[in-house]
Coordinates of C-alpha atoms in Angstrom, one line a residue:
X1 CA -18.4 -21.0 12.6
X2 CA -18.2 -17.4 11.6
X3 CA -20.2 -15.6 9.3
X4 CA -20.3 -12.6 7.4
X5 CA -23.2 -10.4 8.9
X6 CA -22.7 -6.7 7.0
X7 CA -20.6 -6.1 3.9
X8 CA -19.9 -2.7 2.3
X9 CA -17.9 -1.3 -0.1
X10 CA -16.0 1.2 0.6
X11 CA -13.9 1.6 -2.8
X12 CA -14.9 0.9 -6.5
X13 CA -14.6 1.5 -10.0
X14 CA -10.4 0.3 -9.3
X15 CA -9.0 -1.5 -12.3
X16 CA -8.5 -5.1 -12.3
X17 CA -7.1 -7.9 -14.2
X18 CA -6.6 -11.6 -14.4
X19 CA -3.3 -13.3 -14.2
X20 CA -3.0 -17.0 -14.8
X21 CA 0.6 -17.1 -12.9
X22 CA -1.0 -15.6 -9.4
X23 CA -2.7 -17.7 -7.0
X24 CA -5.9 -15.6 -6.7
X25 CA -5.4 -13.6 -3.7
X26 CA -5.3 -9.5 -4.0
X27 CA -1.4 -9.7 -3.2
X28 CA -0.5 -10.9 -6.9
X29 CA -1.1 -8.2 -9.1
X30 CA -4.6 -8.0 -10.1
X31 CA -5.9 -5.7 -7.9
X32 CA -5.7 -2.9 -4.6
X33 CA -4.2 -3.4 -1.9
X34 CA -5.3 -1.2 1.4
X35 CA -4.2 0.0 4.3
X36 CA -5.7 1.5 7.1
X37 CA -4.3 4.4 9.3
X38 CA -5.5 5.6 12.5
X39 CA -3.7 9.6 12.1
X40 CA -2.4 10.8 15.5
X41 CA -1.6 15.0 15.1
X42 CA -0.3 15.7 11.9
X43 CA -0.9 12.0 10.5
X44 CA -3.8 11.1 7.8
X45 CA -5.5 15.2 8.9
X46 CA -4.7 16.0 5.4
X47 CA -7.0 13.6 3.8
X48 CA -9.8 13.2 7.1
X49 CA -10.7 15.7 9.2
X50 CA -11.8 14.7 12.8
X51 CA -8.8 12.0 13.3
X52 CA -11.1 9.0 11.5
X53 CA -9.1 6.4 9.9
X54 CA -8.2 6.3 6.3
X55 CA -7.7 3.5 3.9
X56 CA -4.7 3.5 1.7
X57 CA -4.8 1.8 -1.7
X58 CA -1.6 0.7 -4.0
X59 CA -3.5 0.8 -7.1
X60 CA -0.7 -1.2 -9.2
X61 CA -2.7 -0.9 -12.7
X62 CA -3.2 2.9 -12.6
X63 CA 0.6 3.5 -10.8
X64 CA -0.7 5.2 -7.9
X65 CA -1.6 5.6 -4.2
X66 CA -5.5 6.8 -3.3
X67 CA -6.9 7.4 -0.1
X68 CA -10.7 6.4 0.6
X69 CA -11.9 8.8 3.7
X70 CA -14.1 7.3 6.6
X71 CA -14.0 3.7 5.5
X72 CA -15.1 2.5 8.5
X73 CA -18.5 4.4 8.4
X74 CA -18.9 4.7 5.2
X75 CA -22.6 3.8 3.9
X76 CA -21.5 3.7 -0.3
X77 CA -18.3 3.5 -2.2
X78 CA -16.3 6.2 -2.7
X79 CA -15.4 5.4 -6.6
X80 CA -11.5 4.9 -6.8
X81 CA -10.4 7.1 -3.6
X82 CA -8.4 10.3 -3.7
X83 CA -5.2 10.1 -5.8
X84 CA -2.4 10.7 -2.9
X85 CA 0.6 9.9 -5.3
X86 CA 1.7 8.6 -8.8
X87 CA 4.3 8.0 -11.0
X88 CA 7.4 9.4 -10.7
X89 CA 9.3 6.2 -8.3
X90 CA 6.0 4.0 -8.1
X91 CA 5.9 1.5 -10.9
X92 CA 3.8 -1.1 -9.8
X93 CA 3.2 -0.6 -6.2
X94 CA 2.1 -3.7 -4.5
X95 CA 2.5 -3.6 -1.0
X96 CA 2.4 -0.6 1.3
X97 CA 2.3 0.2 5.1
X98 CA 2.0 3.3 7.4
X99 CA 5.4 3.9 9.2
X100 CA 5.0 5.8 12.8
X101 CA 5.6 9.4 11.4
X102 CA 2.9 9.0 9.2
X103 CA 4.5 8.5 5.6
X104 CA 3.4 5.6 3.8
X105 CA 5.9 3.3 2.6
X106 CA 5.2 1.4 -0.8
X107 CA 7.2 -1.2 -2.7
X108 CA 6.9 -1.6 -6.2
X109 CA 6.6 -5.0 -8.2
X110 CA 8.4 -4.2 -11.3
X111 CA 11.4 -2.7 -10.1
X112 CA 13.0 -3.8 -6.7
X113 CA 12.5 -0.3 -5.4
X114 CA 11.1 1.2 -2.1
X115 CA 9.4 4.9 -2.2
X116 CA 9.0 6.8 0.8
X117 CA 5.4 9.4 0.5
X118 CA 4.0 11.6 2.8
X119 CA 0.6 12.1 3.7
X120 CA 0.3 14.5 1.9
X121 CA 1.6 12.7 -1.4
X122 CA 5.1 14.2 -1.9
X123 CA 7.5 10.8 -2.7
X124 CA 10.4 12.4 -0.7
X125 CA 12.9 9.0 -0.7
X126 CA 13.1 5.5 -3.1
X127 CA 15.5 3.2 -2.3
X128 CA 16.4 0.0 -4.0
X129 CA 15.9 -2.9 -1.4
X130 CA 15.8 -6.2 -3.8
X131 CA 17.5 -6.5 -6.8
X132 CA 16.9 -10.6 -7.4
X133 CA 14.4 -11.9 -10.5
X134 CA 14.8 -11.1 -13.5
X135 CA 15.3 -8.3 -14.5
X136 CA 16.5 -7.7 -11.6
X137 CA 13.9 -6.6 -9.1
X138 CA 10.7 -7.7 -11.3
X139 CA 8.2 -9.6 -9.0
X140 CA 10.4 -9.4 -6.3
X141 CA 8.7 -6.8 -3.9
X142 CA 5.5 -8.5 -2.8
X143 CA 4.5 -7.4 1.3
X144 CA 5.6 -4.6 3.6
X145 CA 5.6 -4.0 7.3
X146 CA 6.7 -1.3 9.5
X147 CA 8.0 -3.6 12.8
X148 CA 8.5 -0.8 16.1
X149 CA 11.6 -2.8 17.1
X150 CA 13.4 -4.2 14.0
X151 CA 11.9 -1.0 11.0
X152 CA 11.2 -2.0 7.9
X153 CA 10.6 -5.6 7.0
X154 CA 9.4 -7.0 3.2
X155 CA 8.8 -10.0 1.5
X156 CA 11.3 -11.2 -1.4
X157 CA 9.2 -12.8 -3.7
X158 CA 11.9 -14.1 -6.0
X159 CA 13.8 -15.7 -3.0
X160 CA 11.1 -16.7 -0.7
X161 CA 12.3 -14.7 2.0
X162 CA 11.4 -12.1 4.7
X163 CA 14.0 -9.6 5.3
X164 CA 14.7 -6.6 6.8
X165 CA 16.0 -3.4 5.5
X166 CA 19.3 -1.7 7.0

């Protein structure tokens, strides 16, 4: 049976609450939700010099993006990260994933919406991808992925589907 032999955080001070309608995991509202990228040239050098890995955060009560440098070797927490984006599109970001070029790509739970950011934290594109719920989009957008063969695939919450965007 496994077990846990080291823990260490890499991010606090995030806000958090409790919602009686989620089910407990991080994916449901109440908390961050990370994402690490390995940069290649151009990707993630604008936040960690030396090519380490960074970790991505959808920070869905403060409306933003942060990025915690070196979390890998990191010895203490690194309060709430370095704000990479807010506002403007991101209401609610909930899920997020690193495409190939480097620009993260962040789905927001209150509004059906996509936004497209670059690692250096301009939002350059948003999209709507899910208008079902209600209102429309609300709690729709739950998980993305960037998938080399198909692009981008997400998780409709208010349908109970996987589906990929044209």
């Amino acid at each position: 049976m496994p077990v846990v032999e080291s823990l260490t955080v890499v991010g606090a001070g995030f806000p958090e609450r409790t919602d009686s309608c989620c089910t407990g995991d991080w994916t449901d509202g109440t908390g961050p939700y990370p994402h690490f990228c390995q940069g290649e040239e151009n990707e993630c050098e604008s936040r960690s010099p030396g090519n380490e890995p960074v970790l991505y955060v959808a920070d869905s009560l403060s409306n933003r993006v942060v990025v915690i440098t070196n979390p890998l070797t990191r010895t203490r927490p690194s309060a709430a990260g370095m704000v990479l984006s807010s506002d403007g599109s991101l209401n609610d970001p909930l899920g997020l994933t690193v495409a190939p070029h480097g620009h993260i790509l962040v789905v927001n739970g209150n509004d059906g919406f996509i936004t497209e950011i670059t690692a250096r934290g301009a939002q350059i594109a948003s999209k709507l991808i899910d208008n079902n719920g209600n209102p429309p989009g609300a709690g729709a957008l739950f998980g993305v992925i960037f998938d080399p063969e198909n692009g981008v695939v997400f998780v409709d919450d208010a349908t109970n589907t996987l589906n990929l965007l044209h």
